[in-house]
Amino acid sequence: MNQPKPSPSSTATITKNSTFLESKSHYEILDGLRGVAALVVVAFHCFEAYADGNRFNQILNHGYLAVDFFFLLSGFVVAYAYDDRWGKMSQWDFYKRRLIRLQPMVIMGSIIGAILFYFQGGEMFGIINQTPVWKMLLVMVVGFTLIPILPSMDIRGWQEMHPLNGPAWSLFFEYIANILYALFIRKFSKKALAVFVFLSACLLIHYTVMGPKGDVIGGWSVDTTQLNIGFTRLLYPFFAGVLLSRIGKLIHIKNAFWICSLLIVTILCFPRIGDENHLWMNGLYESFCIIILFPVIVSMGAGGSIKNRYSSNLCKFFGDISYPLYITHYPLIYLYTAWVVDNKVPVSYGIPMGLLLIIVSIAVAYGCLKLYDEPVREWLKKRFLIRTVKA
């Protein structure tokens, strides 16, 4: 028997609501550079276990500047993606798109941190063994929201705002930058934005050159000093990225990906400059890198092109895993650091394990990307950015 055909009134068609916007093409090289910087961050955190808490003993000393590079990249990409779309979307539309892009992996990073938490107990993190499960789970759930944990709720001993997954602090500031952009900065003219960026650069120079440490290390705790560092690190690079995108003056060179990658690795691995009596020298270096070199690198990356398939595939892979790698690797670093400190592991013996950690971190990031992040984001897009209506 033939089935009756549905009436026209029961036929559903897909229409795009105001929050759905066609994706713009990616800057392949910038995606690749984000991955290069993320890999250096993982290596930096491995070697950080041997620094004994002394910033002068870091082996890859300026690896932490990758965060400032990420902020600049984010500002550039956000402005490129959304500056010309505000007539087609509301602020809430913008927030939904940013949440869908970033929040799933924030949740996964907190879950991984919770899974590995009790394996990290020992001399290095003695407070872990005294932490009840309910408190750890509460911190995990709060971590899902990116709401900072106060020092009184610390469960590790480092007074991090996200003690299960330390690097989530930078996502907290990333969200603040997105809110500031949507509320105010997007409305600035180029001149007004340039003044704002200039003042932010002055603030950065003042802190690094005249400040008490001679560097930008910090931003991950909820106290006056750390929050001041966090905002100082955020304001210039993120909104300099927005300004750079609006100006549109890109630098066109051959082999841009490889040249920019070499520059990034060199900057992030450069030894600390000066000693305890000449802190301003290192501060000047970091200011120069953040204010001058990073924008130049982004301009070259955005202005470059990729001619061969190998480089294109590498940039895509690096770009795909960059964010998952950054936001999921640190629970493994806690584990590695506890092993190194508790067992007094020398660098020569620890390097092979560090290399293994990097490989495992990449595998975890790729697995999270393919099995969780991409499917979840696709579902969220269909659920919140596209609606089904009856026609």
Coordinates of C-alpha atoms in Angstrom, one line a residue:
M1 CA 0.0 0.0 0.0
N2 CA 1.3 3.4 -0.9
Q3 CA 2.0 5.8 2.0
P4 CA 0.1 9.1 1.8
K5 CA 2.3 12.0 0.9
P6 CA 2.7 14.7 3.6
S7 CA 0.7 17.8 3.0
P8 CA 2.6 21.0 2.2
S9 CA 1.7 22.4 5.7
S10 CA 3.6 19.6 7.4
T11 CA 6.8 19.9 5.3
A12 CA 9.6 21.3 7.3
T13 CA 12.2 23.5 5.7
I14 CA 15.5 24.8 7.1
T15 CA 15.9 28.5 7.3
K16 CA 18.7 30.5 8.8
N17 CA 18.0 32.7 11.7
S18 CA 19.8 35.9 12.5
T19 CA 22.6 34.2 14.4
F20 CA 23.7 32.1 11.4
L21 CA 26.4 33.7 9.3
E22 CA 28.4 32.1 6.5
S23 CA 31.9 31.3 7.6
K24 CA 34.7 33.4 6.2
S25 CA 37.8 31.9 4.8
H26 CA 40.6 31.3 7.3
Y27 CA 44.1 32.7 7.3
E28 CA 45.8 29.4 6.9
I29 CA 49.2 30.6 8.1
L30 CA 47.8 32.3 11.2
D31 CA 46.1 28.9 12.1
G32 CA 49.5 27.2 11.7
L33 CA 51.3 29.8 13.8
R34 CA 48.8 29.3 16.6
G35 CA 49.7 25.6 16.6
V36 CA 53.4 26.3 16.6
A37 CA 53.0 28.6 19.6
A38 CA 50.8 26.0 21.4
L39 CA 53.5 23.4 20.9
V40 CA 56.1 25.7 22.4
V41 CA 53.8 26.3 25.4
V42 CA 53.7 22.6 26.1
A43 CA 57.5 22.3 25.9
F44 CA 57.9 25.4 28.1
H45 CA 55.7 23.9 30.8
C46 CA 57.6 20.7 30.7
F47 CA 60.9 22.5 31.3
E48 CA 59.3 24.7 33.8
A49 CA 59.3 21.7 36.2
Y50 CA 63.1 22.1 36.5
A51 CA 63.1 25.9 37.2
D52 CA 62.5 25.4 41.0
G53 CA 60.0 28.3 40.9
N54 CA 62.8 30.7 39.8
R55 CA 62.0 32.7 36.7
F56 CA 65.7 33.1 36.1
N57 CA 66.2 29.4 35.8
Q58 CA 63.7 28.8 33.0
I59 CA 65.1 26.8 30.1
L60 CA 62.7 28.0 27.4
N61 CA 62.5 31.3 29.2
H62 CA 59.9 33.3 27.3
G63 CA 57.4 30.5 26.5
Y64 CA 54.8 32.3 28.5
L65 CA 54.7 35.1 25.9
A66 CA 52.7 32.7 23.7
V67 CA 49.6 33.8 25.7
D68 CA 50.2 37.4 24.6
F69 CA 50.6 36.2 21.0
F70 CA 47.3 34.3 21.3
F71 CA 45.6 37.4 22.5
L72 CA 46.8 39.4 19.5
L73 CA 45.8 36.6 17.1
S74 CA 42.3 36.5 18.8
G75 CA 41.8 40.2 18.4
F76 CA 42.8 40.1 14.8
V77 CA 40.6 37.1 14.0
V78 CA 37.5 38.4 15.9
A79 CA 37.7 41.8 14.1
Y80 CA 38.1 40.1 10.7
A81 CA 35.2 37.7 11.4
Y82 CA 32.7 40.1 13.0
D83 CA 33.5 43.8 12.3
D84 CA 31.4 44.0 9.2
R85 CA 28.6 41.8 10.5
W86 CA 27.0 43.9 13.3
G87 CA 24.2 44.9 11.0
K88 CA 23.2 41.2 10.8
M89 CA 23.6 40.1 14.4
S90 CA 23.0 41.3 17.9
Q91 CA 25.4 41.2 20.9
W92 CA 23.8 38.0 22.1
D93 CA 24.2 36.4 18.7
F94 CA 27.9 37.3 18.9
Y95 CA 28.2 35.8 22.4
K96 CA 26.5 32.6 21.4
R97 CA 29.0 32.1 18.5
R98 CA 32.0 32.7 20.8
L99 CA 30.6 30.4 23.4
I100 CA 30.0 27.6 20.9
R101 CA 33.6 28.0 19.6
L102 CA 35.3 28.1 23.0
Q103 CA 33.2 26.7 25.8
P104 CA 33.1 23.0 24.9
M105 CA 36.8 22.6 25.3
V106 CA 36.8 24.6 28.5
I107 CA 34.5 22.0 29.9
M108 CA 36.7 19.1 28.6
G109 CA 39.8 20.7 30.1
S110 CA 38.1 20.8 33.5
I111 CA 37.0 17.2 33.2
I112 CA 40.5 16.0 32.3
G113 CA 41.9 18.0 35.2
A114 CA 39.4 16.3 37.6
I115 CA 40.2 12.8 36.2
L116 CA 43.9 13.3 36.8
F117 CA 43.7 15.3 40.0
Y118 CA 44.3 12.7 42.6
F119 CA 47.2 11.2 40.7
Q120 CA 49.1 14.4 41.2
G121 CA 49.2 14.2 45.0
G122 CA 52.6 14.1 46.8
E123 CA 55.3 16.4 48.0
M124 CA 54.7 19.0 45.3
F125 CA 50.9 19.2 45.7
G126 CA 50.4 18.0 49.3
I127 CA 47.1 19.7 49.6
I128 CA 45.6 17.4 47.0
N129 CA 45.5 14.4 49.4
Q130 CA 43.6 16.5 51.9
T131 CA 40.9 17.6 49.4
P132 CA 37.5 15.8 49.6
V133 CA 36.0 14.5 46.4
W134 CA 32.9 16.8 46.8
K135 CA 35.1 19.9 46.9
M136 CA 37.1 18.8 43.8
L137 CA 33.9 18.1 41.9
L138 CA 32.5 21.5 42.9
V139 CA 35.7 23.1 41.6
M140 CA 35.3 21.1 38.4
V141 CA 31.7 22.3 37.9
V142 CA 32.6 25.9 38.6
G143 CA 35.4 25.5 36.1
F144 CA 32.8 24.6 33.4
T145 CA 31.6 28.2 33.7
L146 CA 35.0 29.9 33.8
I147 CA 34.0 31.7 37.0
P148 CA 37.2 32.2 38.9
I149 CA 37.9 30.3 42.1
L150 CA 38.9 32.4 45.0
P151 CA 42.1 31.6 46.9
S152 CA 40.0 30.3 49.8
M153 CA 38.7 27.5 47.6
D154 CA 42.2 26.5 46.3
I155 CA 42.6 22.7 46.1
R156 CA 46.2 22.6 44.8
G157 CA 48.3 25.2 46.6
W158 CA 49.1 27.5 43.7
Q159 CA 46.1 29.8 44.3
E160 CA 45.0 29.5 40.6
M161 CA 41.6 30.8 39.6
H162 CA 41.2 27.4 37.9
P163 CA 43.2 24.9 39.9
L164 CA 42.1 21.8 37.8
N165 CA 43.3 23.4 34.6
G166 CA 45.6 26.4 35.1
P167 CA 45.6 27.8 31.5
A168 CA 41.9 28.4 31.7
W169 CA 42.7 31.8 33.2
S170 CA 43.6 33.2 29.8
L171 CA 40.2 32.1 28.5
F172 CA 38.6 34.0 31.4
F173 CA 40.4 37.2 30.1
E174 CA 39.6 36.2 26.5
Y175 CA 35.9 36.3 27.3
I176 CA 36.3 39.7 29.0
A177 CA 38.0 41.0 25.8
N178 CA 35.1 39.7 23.7
I179 CA 32.6 41.4 26.0
L180 CA 34.5 44.7 25.8
Y181 CA 34.7 44.4 22.1
A182 CA 31.0 43.7 21.7
L183 CA 29.9 46.4 24.1
F184 CA 32.2 49.3 23.3
I185 CA 35.4 48.7 21.2
R186 CA 33.6 47.7 18.0
K187 CA 32.0 51.1 17.9
F188 CA 35.4 52.9 18.1
S189 CA 36.7 54.7 15.0
K190 CA 40.2 53.8 13.9
K191 CA 41.6 56.9 15.6
A192 CA 39.9 56.3 18.8
L193 CA 41.0 52.6 18.8
A194 CA 44.6 53.7 18.0
V195 CA 44.6 56.0 21.1
F196 CA 43.2 53.2 23.2
V197 CA 45.8 50.8 21.9
F198 CA 48.6 53.4 22.5
L199 CA 47.6 53.9 26.1
S200 CA 47.4 50.1 26.6
A201 CA 51.0 49.9 25.2
C202 CA 52.1 52.5 27.7
L203 CA 50.5 50.5 30.5
L204 CA 52.3 47.4 29.3
I205 CA 55.7 49.1 29.0
H206 CA 55.3 50.7 32.5
Y207 CA 54.6 47.4 34.1
T208 CA 57.3 45.4 32.3
V209 CA 60.1 48.0 32.4
M210 CA 59.3 49.8 35.7
G211 CA 57.5 47.0 37.5
P212 CA 58.9 44.7 40.2
K213 CA 59.5 41.6 38.1
G214 CA 60.7 42.7 34.7
D215 CA 58.3 40.4 32.9
V216 CA 54.6 39.8 32.2
I217 CA 54.4 36.4 34.1
G218 CA 51.1 36.2 35.9
G219 CA 47.4 36.7 35.6
W220 CA 46.1 33.4 36.9
S221 CA 45.0 34.3 40.5
V222 CA 42.1 36.3 41.9
D223 CA 44.0 39.1 43.8
T224 CA 44.7 42.7 43.0
T225 CA 48.3 42.1 41.7
Q226 CA 47.5 39.1 39.5
L227 CA 44.3 40.7 38.0
N228 CA 46.3 43.8 37.2
I229 CA 48.8 41.7 35.4
G230 CA 46.1 39.8 33.5
F231 CA 44.4 43.0 32.3
T232 CA 47.8 44.5 31.4
R233 CA 48.6 41.5 29.3
L234 CA 45.2 41.4 27.7
L235 CA 44.4 45.0 26.7
Y236 CA 47.2 45.8 24.3
P237 CA 47.6 42.6 22.3
F238 CA 43.9 41.8 21.9
F239 CA 42.9 45.3 20.7
A240 CA 46.1 45.8 18.8
G241 CA 45.0 42.8 16.8
V242 CA 41.6 44.4 16.3
L243 CA 43.3 47.6 15.1
L244 CA 45.7 45.6 12.8
S245 CA 42.7 43.9 11.2
R246 CA 41.0 47.2 10.6
I247 CA 44.0 48.9 9.1
G248 CA 44.5 46.0 6.7
K249 CA 48.2 46.7 6.0
L250 CA 49.5 43.2 5.5
I251 CA 53.1 42.3 4.7
H252 CA 53.6 40.0 1.7
I253 CA 56.7 37.7 1.8
K254 CA 57.6 34.3 0.4
N255 CA 57.7 31.3 2.7
A256 CA 55.7 33.3 5.3
F257 CA 54.7 30.3 7.4
W258 CA 58.2 29.0 7.9
I259 CA 59.8 32.5 8.5
C260 CA 57.0 33.4 11.0
S261 CA 57.3 30.1 12.7
L262 CA 61.0 30.5 13.1
L263 CA 60.5 34.0 14.5
I264 CA 57.8 32.8 17.0
V265 CA 60.0 29.9 18.2
T266 CA 63.0 32.2 18.6
I267 CA 61.1 34.8 20.6
L268 CA 59.5 32.2 22.9
C269 CA 62.7 30.3 23.5
F270 CA 65.0 33.3 23.9
P271 CA 67.0 33.4 27.2
R272 CA 66.1 35.9 29.9
I273 CA 67.9 39.2 29.5
G274 CA 69.6 40.8 32.5
D275 CA 69.8 39.7 36.1
E276 CA 68.1 40.7 39.3
N277 CA 69.7 44.1 39.2
H278 CA 68.7 44.8 35.6
L279 CA 65.1 43.7 35.4
W280 CA 64.2 46.5 33.0
M281 CA 66.3 44.9 30.3
N282 CA 64.0 41.8 30.1
G283 CA 61.0 44.0 30.5
L284 CA 62.1 46.1 27.5
Y285 CA 62.6 42.9 25.5
E286 CA 59.1 41.6 26.3
S287 CA 57.5 44.9 25.5
F288 CA 59.3 45.0 22.2
C289 CA 58.1 41.5 21.3
I290 CA 54.5 42.1 22.3
I291 CA 54.1 45.6 20.9
I292 CA 56.2 45.4 17.7
L293 CA 57.3 41.9 16.7
F294 CA 54.0 40.1 17.3
P295 CA 52.0 42.5 15.2
V296 CA 54.6 42.3 12.4
I297 CA 54.5 38.5 12.5
V298 CA 50.7 38.4 12.4
S299 CA 50.8 40.9 9.5
M300 CA 53.3 38.7 7.6
G301 CA 51.2 35.6 8.4
A302 CA 48.0 37.2 7.2
G303 CA 49.7 38.6 4.1
G304 CA 51.4 35.4 3.1
S305 CA 50.2 32.5 1.0
I306 CA 50.9 28.8 0.9
K307 CA 52.0 27.3 -2.4
N308 CA 52.4 23.6 -1.6
R309 CA 50.0 20.9 -0.2
Y310 CA 52.4 19.8 2.6
S311 CA 52.5 23.2 4.2
S312 CA 48.8 23.7 3.8
N313 CA 48.0 20.4 5.5
L314 CA 50.5 21.1 8.3
C315 CA 48.9 24.5 8.9
K316 CA 45.5 23.0 9.0
F317 CA 46.6 20.3 11.5
F318 CA 48.4 22.8 13.7
G319 CA 45.4 25.1 13.6
D320 CA 42.9 22.4 14.4
I321 CA 44.8 21.1 17.4
S322 CA 46.1 24.5 18.7
Y323 CA 43.2 25.3 21.0
P324 CA 42.5 21.8 22.2
L325 CA 46.2 21.3 22.9
Y326 CA 46.5 24.5 24.9
I327 CA 43.4 23.9 27.0
T328 CA 43.9 20.2 27.8
H329 CA 47.6 19.7 28.2
Y330 CA 48.1 21.2 31.7
P331 CA 46.6 18.4 33.8
L332 CA 49.4 16.3 32.3
I333 CA 51.9 19.0 33.2
Y334 CA 50.7 18.9 36.8
L335 CA 51.4 15.1 36.8
Y336 CA 54.8 15.6 35.2
T337 CA 55.8 18.4 37.5
A338 CA 54.9 16.4 40.6
W339 CA 56.9 13.4 39.3
V340 CA 60.0 15.6 38.6
V341 CA 59.9 17.4 41.9
D342 CA 58.9 14.5 44.2
N343 CA 61.6 12.2 42.7
K344 CA 64.2 14.9 42.0
V345 CA 64.4 13.9 38.4
P346 CA 67.3 15.5 36.5
V347 CA 66.8 17.2 33.1
S348 CA 68.7 14.5 31.2
Y349 CA 66.4 11.8 32.5
G350 CA 63.2 13.8 32.3
I351 CA 63.5 15.0 28.7
P352 CA 62.4 11.6 27.2
M353 CA 59.4 11.6 29.5
G354 CA 58.8 15.2 28.5
L355 CA 58.8 14.3 24.8
L356 CA 56.4 11.5 25.6
L357 CA 54.2 13.9 27.4
I358 CA 54.1 16.2 24.3
I359 CA 53.2 13.3 22.1
V360 CA 50.4 12.2 24.5
S361 CA 49.2 15.8 24.8
I362 CA 48.9 16.0 21.0
A363 CA 47.1 12.7 20.9
V364 CA 44.7 13.8 23.6
A365 CA 44.0 17.1 21.9
Y366 CA 43.3 15.5 18.6
G367 CA 41.1 12.9 20.1
C368 CA 39.1 15.6 22.0
L369 CA 38.9 17.6 18.8
K370 CA 37.5 14.8 16.6
L371 CA 35.4 12.8 19.1
Y372 CA 34.0 15.6 21.2
D373 CA 34.7 19.2 20.2
E374 CA 33.8 19.1 16.5
P375 CA 30.6 17.0 17.0
V376 CA 29.5 19.1 20.0
R377 CA 30.0 22.4 18.2
E378 CA 28.2 21.1 15.2
W379 CA 25.2 20.1 17.3
L380 CA 25.3 23.4 19.1
K381 CA 25.3 25.3 15.8
K382 CA 22.3 23.4 14.5
R383 CA 20.5 23.8 17.9
F384 CA 21.2 27.5 18.4
L385 CA 22.3 29.0 15.1
I386 CA 19.9 27.3 12.7
R387 CA 16.2 26.8 13.3
T388 CA 13.6 24.6 11.6
V389 CA 10.3 26.2 10.6
K390 CA 7.2 24.7 9.0
A391 CA 6.3 26.1 5.6

